[in-house]
Amino acid sequence: WPLQGCQCIHCWLGGVLKPALRPRLPVVSGCNAEIAFSGWIELTTDGGARSAVPRCEMGQGVYTALAMLAAEELDIPLERVKIMDAPVHKIFGNIMVAEAMLPALFEDQRLVARSKRWLKDVAGRQTLGVSTTTGGSTSLRELWRPIRMVGAQARASLVNAAARLYAADPRQCRTETGFVVLPNGTRLTYAEVLSRAIVVEPARDFNVKSPEQFRLIGRSPTRTDARAKGDGSVKFASDVRLPGMCYAALAMPPSIGATLVTFRVPLEVQGAEVVPVPAGYGQGESLAVIADSWWTAQQIAGALDITWNEITGATIDTNVLASRRRAALDGGTSVVKSVIGDPDATLSAAGNKLEAEYAVPYLAHAAMEPMNCTAQVSGGIVRVWAPVQAPRVAIAAAAQAANVKAEAVEMVVPMLGGGFGRRLEADFVFQSVAIASQADGRPVHMIWTREQDFRHDFYRPAATARLRAAIDATGKVMALDLRVASESVGRAQDSRNEPGTSKPASPPIVGGLAYAIPHQCYRHVQVNSAVPIGSWRSVDASYNGFFYRVIYGRVSCHDPMGPCCLAP
C-alpha cells in the first residue's frame, strides 16, 4: 500500500481503499498457537516465523531475498524465518509477469499513471488470479510490498498483544530483534507474547519500515540454502524418491516436426514396458520405456526400431531463415512498439549517421538439471513433483494428460537446477503424466537425456536487426532507430499452452531502452518459422539489449580495435 504521510491523490486513494480491500482477518487465538497472517506469514511458538514463498528457487536466491523481507519487517534474525511453499492461489499471482504481456499504457511517473498502476495491481491480485509464475526477474520487485506489509502487520500485532498484557500504550512500545520492548524497559520475546496472550488480534494500523530503519535489507547475508547445497542435502526434482517408484526414458522425434510411423520392440527386452506418449504442449508423439531403473529404460529406448517421417525437418535451414528475416526488414510490415521523441525527423536532418545490421542465432537453455518430472495417477488424483516456473500451466498440462479436472492435480515444486525460462514450459510435465497414466498407479520418474534436452528445447529466437543512429558534433547519439525481425515468443507459447485458440500475434517484450538517447524508436517485424521458440534467460528480449549495446558502443568507443567496435 502507498506509504502514509503523503497528501497526493495516489496515497489518498490508498488510505480510502486500504480498509476496503484488505482481507477481513479474524481475531486469532494466542496461548502457544501458531498464528497465520493473510496466508503469507505464520508466527511460530519459538518466536520465529514461516514465510510463504510463491516463487520457485532456481539458483537466483529468491528464498533468501524474500525471507529477508519478512525478517526485516518482523524484526527477527534471518535464520529464524523458515520458508514454506505457497499454494497456487490468486493472492500469490505474479502481476508483473501479466503486466509484461500488456501494452505499456502507463509507463511514466506522473500522478495519474502511478495511481492507475496501483489500482491495476490491487485489482489484479484480488480478482484476476494470474499464474504464480517465476520469471522476468520479477520475484523481488513484485513481492517487495506484499511480504513487507504482512510482516509489518504481524509485528504490530505482537506489539499490541504485549501492550494489552501490561496495560501499556502500544504507541510507546517498540520491537528489537525478536523482542517487544515496553515503555518501562521490560523485554518480552515474541515467544513469550504468543504464550501469554489470550488473543492476538491482527493490527489495523501499521507502517512498514523506512529505508533508514533497515538493518537487513541492503546487506548480503549468507544464503539460506548455501549449507544444503554445499553438503548435497538439498533435494532437487531429480532427487525425488517414492515407494514403488519406476523410471521412464523417452524415444523422441529425431528432428523438428518428425512424426512416428512404426516401431518394433526387440524380442530380448524383458522386465520393461513400452507405452505411447501423445503429442502435446509443443512436443511430438514419442515412445516411453518404463523400467525399474532409468539406465535400463534408456538402454531399451535406444534399442527400439523406430521409423520416423522427417519431411518437415528436412526443409528447415538456418541460412534460409536468415534470408527471410532480411527480406522482411526490406519490405515487411513493422509495428512500432516503443517511441521516444521524434527519431524520424532527427535522422532525416542529421549530417552524421551510422547504419549497421546485426544478427543473433537460436540459443538453447542448457540448464544444469535436465528436464525431468515425477508423476503418479491413482484413484482419480494426479500427484506431480516437477521443477516448473509456471505451476498453473503445469497443472493444466497434467490435467489434460490424465483427462481430469485441474482440481484433481496436486503439484509439488522442488528446487530447480536452473530454469532460465525453459521451465516456464509444461511439455515434460504433460509427457510424465501421460506415462504415469499407463503405469497402474505407480509413481513414474521420467528423465530426459542431455541430447534430448538440447534437441527438443524451445530456443531463444534468432533475430536480425537494422539500426540507424544520428550523431551530433560531439559524438553523442541523438537518435536511434532499431528494427528487429524475429518470431514472437508470446505467440508461440500461446499456441502450445492454449491450442485451438485464436489470438493476435504477441510481439517480443521491448527491452534495451536504457541509454539517454532523446529520440529513439523500436519497430518489430513478425517472421515465423517451424523452429520451436521460448523465453530465454533474460529480462525482456535478450537480443534487444545486445543490439543497443553494440551500436552504442561503436559510437562511444574510439578504439577501432576495441571490444565495443564489432563489425556489422
XYZ file of C-alpha atoms in Angstrom:
568
model
C 0.000 0.000 0.000
C 1.149 3.599 -0.502
C 3.240 4.997 2.301
C 1.422 7.189 4.769
C 2.107 10.881 5.185
C 1.901 11.986 1.555
C -1.094 14.146 0.649
C -1.227 13.336 -3.072
C -4.273 11.647 -4.620
C -2.247 8.443 -5.107
C -1.763 7.998 -1.377
C -5.218 9.362 -0.598
C -6.660 6.516 -2.688
C -4.538 4.140 -0.648
C -5.990 5.477 2.580
C -9.555 5.182 1.288
C -9.272 1.765 -0.327
C -6.870 0.133 2.121
C -9.534 -0.872 4.691
C -11.977 -1.890 1.962
C -9.638 -4.154 0.012
C -7.632 -5.730 2.817
C -8.902 -9.236 3.648
C -11.100 -9.312 6.758
C -8.905 -11.040 9.311
C -10.407 -12.654 12.404
C -9.114 -12.463 15.940
C -6.573 -15.271 16.281
C -6.143 -17.338 19.422
C -2.904 -16.976 21.295
C -1.561 -19.179 24.105
C 1.027 -21.274 22.279
C -0.860 -21.087 18.956
C 0.868 -20.658 15.659
C -0.680 -17.627 14.016
C -1.099 -17.038 10.289
C -1.488 -13.603 8.727
C -3.222 -13.293 5.332
C -1.766 -16.596 4.136
C 1.698 -15.071 3.784
C 3.383 -15.311 7.198
C 2.905 -17.654 10.126
C 4.296 -16.836 13.574
C 5.646 -19.888 15.401
C 5.725 -20.639 19.112
C 9.526 -20.424 19.241
C 9.424 -16.752 18.293
C 10.271 -17.354 14.660
C 8.169 -17.307 11.519
C 7.355 -19.273 8.408
C 7.064 -17.212 5.264
C 5.135 -18.355 2.209
C 7.249 -18.073 -0.933
C 5.093 -18.252 -4.064
C 8.086 -18.245 -6.420
C 10.433 -21.120 -7.202
C 14.094 -21.202 -6.212
C 16.224 -21.949 -9.252
C 19.557 -20.555 -8.136
C 18.634 -16.870 -8.222
C 18.430 -16.626 -4.414
C 14.728 -15.853 -4.074
C 14.385 -17.987 -0.912
C 16.952 -15.778 0.792
C 15.762 -12.459 -0.620
C 12.083 -12.928 0.240
C 12.925 -14.307 3.679
C 14.969 -11.135 4.225
C 11.882 -9.011 3.571
C 9.880 -10.966 6.151
C 12.707 -10.912 8.710
C 13.220 -7.179 8.227
C 9.633 -6.214 8.921
C 9.159 -8.793 11.684
C 12.381 -7.534 13.266
C 13.846 -11.010 13.811
C 17.118 -12.622 12.665
C 17.085 -14.054 9.158
C 17.849 -17.571 10.384
C 14.555 -17.608 12.307
C 12.487 -17.271 9.141
C 11.698 -20.612 7.549
C 10.440 -20.951 4.002
C 7.195 -22.731 3.181
C 5.895 -23.309 -0.326
C 2.836 -21.256 -1.176
C -0.135 -22.906 -2.910
C -1.283 -21.865 -6.362
C -3.721 -19.111 -5.383
C -4.714 -15.736 -6.804
C -3.298 -13.802 -3.836
C 0.149 -15.064 -4.857
C -0.303 -14.231 -8.548
C 2.563 -12.545 -10.373
C 1.076 -9.251 -11.531
C 4.318 -8.076 -13.151
C 4.549 -11.071 -15.479
C 0.963 -10.495 -16.581
C 1.673 -6.782 -16.981
C 4.657 -7.504 -19.244
C 2.299 -9.051 -21.784
C 0.188 -5.884 -21.959
C 0.913 -2.623 -23.787
C 2.932 -0.128 -21.776
C -0.032 2.179 -21.201
C 1.109 3.889 -18.023
C 4.880 3.945 -18.251
C 5.617 7.472 -16.983
C 5.900 8.598 -13.365
C 3.127 11.181 -13.359
C 0.431 11.078 -10.697
C -2.341 9.632 -12.851
C -0.063 6.934 -14.267
C 1.140 5.867 -10.824
C -2.424 5.742 -9.495
C -3.592 3.631 -12.438
C -0.706 1.214 -11.967
C -1.507 0.879 -8.281
C -5.213 0.265 -8.905
C -4.339 -2.299 -11.593
C -2.058 -4.068 -9.126
C -4.729 -4.244 -6.432
C -7.489 -5.306 -8.802
C -5.254 -7.858 -10.489
C -4.143 -9.528 -7.300
C -7.639 -9.665 -5.846
C -9.605 -10.729 -8.912
C -7.518 -11.936 -11.850
C -5.939 -14.977 -10.276
C -2.933 -14.784 -12.568
C -0.338 -17.517 -12.574
C 2.229 -17.776 -9.796
C 4.955 -17.588 -12.411
C 8.639 -17.140 -11.622
C 10.218 -15.195 -14.445
C 11.297 -11.850 -15.799
C 13.316 -11.033 -12.677
C 10.025 -10.031 -11.046
C 10.046 -12.012 -7.792
C 11.638 -9.438 -5.523
C 10.198 -6.398 -7.283
C 6.685 -7.839 -7.324
C 6.672 -9.195 -3.759
C 8.595 -6.300 -2.187
C 5.385 -4.688 -0.972
C 3.078 -7.623 -0.039
C 5.588 -9.504 2.121
C 6.749 -6.357 3.892
C 3.174 -5.257 4.560
C 2.173 -8.590 6.104
C 5.403 -8.678 8.122
C 4.758 -5.173 9.416
C 1.208 -6.139 10.342
C 2.402 -9.199 12.254
C 4.986 -7.109 14.126
C 2.365 -4.517 15.065
C 0.005 -7.272 16.201
C 2.635 -8.631 18.582
C 3.234 -5.141 19.962
C -0.484 -4.652 20.547
C -0.796 -8.024 22.288
C 2.179 -7.290 24.564
C 0.814 -3.839 25.384
C -2.527 -5.345 26.415
C -0.786 -7.810 28.725
C 0.838 -4.949 30.658
C -1.793 -2.215 30.092
C 0.754 -0.189 28.164
C 0.354 2.248 25.302
C 1.345 0.358 22.110
C 2.489 3.619 20.540
C 5.231 3.799 23.167
C 6.368 0.222 22.614
C 8.910 -0.933 20.063
C 10.470 -4.118 18.763
C 14.099 -5.130 18.807
C 15.455 -8.314 17.195
C 12.687 -10.639 18.334
C 11.672 -8.698 21.459
C 8.826 -6.343 22.281
C 10.223 -3.586 24.476
C 7.625 -1.931 26.742
C 7.788 1.730 27.884
C 9.216 0.682 31.282
C 12.022 -1.263 29.606
C 10.528 -4.731 30.073
C 11.592 -7.004 27.224
C 9.296 -9.806 26.068
C 10.339 -12.309 23.454
C 7.862 -12.947 20.689
C 7.506 -16.485 22.034
C 6.518 -15.122 25.444
C 3.909 -12.863 23.895
C 2.394 -15.781 21.990
C 2.394 -17.999 25.064
C 0.780 -15.416 27.376
C -1.673 -13.585 25.159
C -5.241 -14.826 25.153
C -5.776 -13.434 21.689
C -3.563 -11.787 19.081
C -5.774 -9.539 17.007
C -4.362 -8.582 13.598
C -3.347 -4.940 13.712
C -5.323 -2.491 11.618
C -2.861 0.397 11.879
C 0.745 -0.327 10.997
C 3.599 1.006 8.889
C 6.421 -0.653 7.028
C 9.932 0.394 7.954
C 11.543 3.346 6.247
C 14.899 2.740 4.497
C 16.865 4.374 7.305
C 15.416 1.762 9.689
C 16.620 -1.197 7.647
C 19.048 -3.472 9.434
C 18.944 -6.383 6.979
C 17.739 -5.139 3.600
C 20.699 -3.834 1.645
C 23.150 -6.275 3.191
C 24.487 -9.569 1.808
C 23.897 -12.330 4.364
C 24.838 -15.934 3.735
C 22.224 -17.540 1.529
C 19.749 -19.663 3.443
C 20.284 -22.625 1.085
C 24.088 -22.395 0.978
C 24.800 -25.155 3.514
C 22.335 -27.610 1.972
C 23.782 -27.033 -1.487
C 27.298 -27.309 -0.139
C 26.797 -30.662 1.610
C 24.461 -32.077 -1.037
C 21.456 -32.459 1.233
C 19.241 -30.156 -0.851
C 16.622 -32.054 -2.825
C 16.038 -31.163 -6.460
C 13.301 -32.650 -8.619
C 15.820 -35.200 -9.868
C 16.208 -36.427 -6.279
C 12.547 -37.355 -5.765
C 12.254 -40.921 -4.498
C 8.898 -42.550 -3.712
C 7.877 -46.050 -2.594
C 7.359 -48.339 -5.573
C 8.714 -45.769 -7.991
C 9.691 -46.818 -11.502
C 11.557 -44.877 -14.164
C 10.853 -43.783 -17.701
C 13.108 -42.880 -20.608
C 11.931 -41.491 -23.922
C 12.459 -42.165 -27.591
C 11.647 -38.737 -29.042
C 11.446 -37.480 -32.647
C 14.931 -37.086 -34.144
C 14.187 -33.771 -35.886
C 11.766 -30.849 -35.788
C 8.297 -31.898 -36.872
C 9.161 -35.591 -37.252
C 6.220 -37.945 -36.772
C 6.081 -41.555 -35.626
C 5.321 -44.086 -38.360
C 6.071 -47.554 -36.929
C 8.139 -49.127 -34.164
C 9.244 -52.597 -33.133
C 10.338 -53.766 -29.693
C 13.314 -56.198 -29.716
C 12.361 -59.695 -28.578
C 15.121 -59.794 -25.973
C 13.598 -56.910 -23.973
C 12.207 -58.192 -20.673
C 11.069 -56.565 -17.451
C 10.122 -53.315 -19.163
C 7.075 -51.789 -20.813
C 6.871 -49.591 -23.903
C 3.977 -47.098 -23.926
C 2.974 -44.333 -26.360
C 3.263 -40.692 -25.349
C 0.831 -38.440 -27.235
C 1.833 -35.129 -28.782
C 1.122 -32.071 -26.683
C 2.418 -28.782 -25.311
C 4.907 -28.367 -28.121
C 6.351 -31.886 -28.313
C 5.530 -34.521 -30.906
C 4.409 -38.096 -30.350
C 7.060 -40.190 -28.586
C 7.572 -43.578 -27.012
C 8.398 -44.198 -23.360
C 10.077 -47.193 -21.784
C 9.104 -47.897 -18.163
C 11.582 -49.971 -16.137
C 12.931 -50.445 -12.616
C 15.923 -48.181 -13.315
C 16.403 -45.226 -15.612
C 19.559 -46.722 -17.122
C 17.689 -49.868 -18.121
C 14.846 -47.814 -19.559
C 17.260 -45.633 -21.508
C 19.160 -48.603 -22.979
C 15.918 -50.157 -24.180
C 14.651 -46.839 -25.581
C 17.848 -46.569 -27.625
C 17.380 -50.090 -28.977
C 13.826 -49.590 -30.278
C 13.457 -49.993 -34.025
C 11.505 -46.853 -34.968
C 10.564 -45.371 -38.329
C 10.048 -41.613 -38.385
C 8.705 -39.296 -41.057
C 11.211 -36.413 -41.165
C 9.932 -34.459 -44.177
C 9.188 -31.311 -42.156
C 12.620 -31.071 -40.577
C 14.383 -31.534 -43.909
C 13.033 -28.168 -45.116
C 14.429 -26.131 -42.205
C 17.675 -24.300 -42.971
C 19.141 -21.533 -40.816
C 20.568 -19.723 -43.851
C 17.148 -19.677 -45.490
C 15.556 -18.401 -42.273
C 18.159 -15.632 -42.021
C 17.386 -14.603 -45.610
C 13.690 -14.441 -44.777
C 14.382 -12.107 -41.854
C 16.475 -9.791 -44.022
C 13.771 -9.787 -46.693
C 11.185 -8.939 -44.056
C 13.270 -5.959 -42.969
C 13.403 -4.840 -46.620
C 9.678 -4.926 -47.222
C 7.803 -6.388 -44.280
C 5.221 -4.532 -42.228
C 6.738 -3.283 -38.997
C 4.914 -2.468 -35.779
C 6.136 0.409 -33.638
C 6.433 -0.937 -30.097
C 8.139 1.985 -28.401
C 8.958 5.532 -29.418
C 10.586 8.446 -27.604
C 10.837 11.904 -29.146
C 10.931 12.253 -32.939
C 13.608 9.887 -34.253
C 12.491 10.022 -37.898
C 12.835 13.790 -38.169
C 16.122 13.812 -36.268
C 17.603 11.125 -38.501
C 16.456 12.915 -41.653
C 18.113 16.152 -40.588
C 21.318 14.609 -39.246
C 24.528 15.034 -41.202
C 26.455 12.316 -39.367
C 24.790 8.910 -39.401
C 25.759 5.350 -38.648
C 23.936 2.313 -40.022
C 24.541 -1.323 -39.145
C 22.961 -4.767 -39.355
C 23.389 -7.468 -36.731
C 22.048 -10.977 -36.298
C 21.851 -13.380 -33.374
C 21.257 -17.152 -33.596
C 18.884 -19.557 -31.910
C 20.126 -20.411 -28.408
C 19.411 -23.365 -26.122
C 18.902 -23.052 -22.363
C 21.297 -25.794 -21.208
C 20.147 -25.829 -17.587
C 22.326 -27.979 -15.336
C 19.375 -30.202 -14.392
C 17.849 -31.869 -17.465
C 14.096 -31.967 -17.968
C 12.527 -34.388 -15.510
C 9.269 -34.944 -13.678
C 7.746 -37.479 -11.301
C 4.043 -38.245 -11.570
C 1.531 -40.651 -10.072
C -2.018 -41.180 -11.312
C -4.137 -43.158 -8.875
C -7.742 -43.088 -7.739
C -8.594 -40.104 -9.912
C -5.879 -37.996 -8.282
C -2.775 -36.808 -10.115
C 0.290 -36.085 -7.996
C 3.168 -34.289 -9.661
C 6.682 -33.404 -8.476
C 8.028 -31.071 -11.149
C 10.699 -28.332 -11.439
C 8.480 -25.715 -13.068
C 8.441 -21.929 -13.175
C 4.733 -21.711 -14.026
C 2.801 -24.105 -11.746
C -0.623 -23.184 -13.109
C 0.415 -24.024 -16.681
C 1.930 -27.299 -15.438
C -1.271 -28.182 -13.556
C -3.320 -27.591 -16.707
C -0.945 -29.809 -18.686
C -1.129 -32.572 -16.076
C -4.919 -32.403 -16.018
C -5.100 -32.673 -19.794
C -2.681 -35.595 -19.901
C -4.652 -37.543 -17.274
C -8.085 -36.393 -18.524
C -9.093 -34.972 -15.149
C -10.043 -31.544 -13.854
C -7.326 -29.207 -12.616
C -8.707 -29.534 -9.074
C -7.630 -33.195 -9.099
C -3.954 -32.293 -9.607
C -1.609 -31.922 -6.632
C 1.595 -30.092 -7.552
C 4.861 -30.059 -5.599
C 7.645 -27.809 -6.916
C 11.075 -28.899 -5.620
C 14.148 -26.724 -6.017
C 15.129 -26.245 -9.654
C 18.559 -26.989 -11.054
C 18.353 -23.927 -13.287
C 15.345 -22.506 -15.078
C 16.315 -19.668 -17.445
C 12.779 -19.591 -18.880
C 12.854 -23.196 -20.127
C 10.760 -24.388 -17.191
C 8.016 -21.929 -17.997
C 7.001 -24.689 -20.396
C 4.934 -27.723 -19.403
C 5.809 -30.209 -22.153
C 7.795 -32.505 -19.881
C 5.019 -32.464 -17.261
C 2.484 -33.454 -19.919
C 4.723 -36.331 -21.021
C 5.355 -37.554 -17.478
C 1.679 -37.612 -16.503
C 0.738 -39.283 -19.786
C 3.247 -42.037 -18.972
C 2.102 -42.344 -15.345
C -1.495 -42.734 -16.550
C -0.384 -46.054 -18.060
C 1.638 -47.279 -15.055
C -1.146 -48.868 -12.947
C -0.924 -46.314 -10.144
C 2.846 -46.493 -9.694
C 4.819 -43.244 -9.428
C 6.995 -42.751 -12.514
C 10.167 -40.657 -12.618
C 10.842 -39.508 -16.184
C 14.221 -38.026 -17.155
C 15.403 -36.665 -20.495
C 18.916 -37.262 -21.768
C 21.168 -34.255 -22.276
C 20.917 -34.774 -26.033
C 17.124 -34.638 -25.822
C 17.392 -31.525 -23.686
C 19.236 -29.719 -26.491
C 17.353 -31.223 -29.418
C 13.866 -30.599 -28.030
C 14.373 -27.207 -26.428
C 12.238 -24.110 -27.017
C 15.044 -21.896 -28.228
C 15.726 -18.195 -27.856
C 14.542 -16.798 -31.210
C 17.042 -15.905 -33.873
C 16.757 -12.239 -34.844
C 18.121 -9.805 -37.392
C 18.297 -6.079 -36.639
C 18.951 -2.949 -38.618
C 19.949 0.143 -36.734
C 20.340 3.779 -37.740
C 21.913 6.327 -35.440
C 22.191 10.102 -35.705
C 25.351 11.512 -34.093
C 25.942 15.151 -33.192
C 29.201 17.102 -33.452
C 30.349 15.989 -30.001
C 29.932 12.281 -30.822
C 26.743 11.764 -28.827
C 23.888 9.667 -30.160
C 20.881 11.942 -30.669
C 18.539 9.489 -32.406
C 18.388 5.738 -32.803
C 16.049 3.642 -34.905
C 16.014 -0.118 -34.301
C 14.097 -2.540 -36.486
C 14.105 -6.205 -35.481
C 12.819 -9.156 -37.487
C 12.096 -12.186 -35.337
C 9.444 -14.573 -34.143
C 7.091 -13.964 -31.228
C 7.709 -15.905 -28.032
C 4.292 -14.943 -26.673
C 2.518 -16.233 -29.756
C 4.488 -19.496 -29.686
C 3.723 -20.100 -26.010
C 0.038 -19.347 -26.519
C -0.174 -21.888 -29.334
C 1.402 -24.563 -27.117
C -0.448 -23.862 -23.882
C -3.815 -22.920 -25.382
C -4.114 -24.900 -28.640
C -7.044 -24.073 -30.829
C -7.483 -20.540 -29.544
C -7.228 -17.628 -31.931
C -5.183 -14.714 -30.654
C -3.336 -11.882 -32.362
C 0.424 -12.212 -32.565
C 2.154 -11.211 -29.352
C 5.341 -9.309 -30.257
C 8.528 -9.658 -28.205
C 8.785 -7.712 -24.974
C 10.623 -4.473 -25.695
C 13.847 -4.115 -23.763
C 17.146 -2.342 -24.012
C 15.828 1.248 -23.964
C 18.374 2.064 -21.302
C 20.515 4.818 -22.787
C 19.819 8.535 -22.512
C 19.047 8.978 -26.194
C 16.465 11.748 -26.672
C 14.962 10.286 -29.872
C 14.580 6.538 -30.328
C 12.200 4.043 -31.848
C 11.799 0.261 -31.690
C 9.993 -1.475 -34.561
C 9.245 -5.176 -34.817
C 8.686 -7.260 -37.950
C 6.997 -10.632 -37.427
C 8.745 -13.569 -39.169
C 7.531 -17.094 -38.482
C 9.324 -20.433 -38.753
C 8.898 -24.047 -37.704
C 11.648 -23.791 -35.081
C 10.167 -24.050 -31.545
C 10.974 -20.936 -29.517
C 10.513 -19.776 -25.934
C 11.671 -17.438 -23.194
C 15.410 -17.474 -22.636
C 17.286 -16.380 -19.507
C 16.849 -12.625 -19.601
C 14.685 -9.735 -18.598
C 12.845 -8.510 -21.693
C 14.172 -9.728 -25.041
C 17.855 -10.523 -24.648
C 18.840 -9.602 -28.180
C 17.336 -6.100 -27.932
C 19.803 -5.128 -25.231
C 22.625 -6.649 -27.270
C 21.723 -4.685 -30.379
C 21.513 -1.420 -28.472
C 24.741 -2.084 -26.645
C 26.720 -2.893 -29.788
C 25.603 0.124 -31.805
C 26.043 2.457 -28.845
C 29.484 1.004 -28.201
C 30.543 1.636 -31.796
C 29.647 5.290 -31.372
C 31.187 5.816 -27.933
C 34.319 3.681 -28.361
C 37.063 5.470 -30.342
C 39.394 2.464 -30.480
C 38.656 0.787 -33.840
C 40.013 -2.485 -32.462
C 38.244 -2.179 -29.128
C 35.733 -4.741 -27.880
C 32.800 -2.369 -28.474
C 33.506 -1.925 -32.174
C 32.217 -5.190 -33.573
C 31.985 -5.431 -37.333
C 28.409 -5.495 -38.642
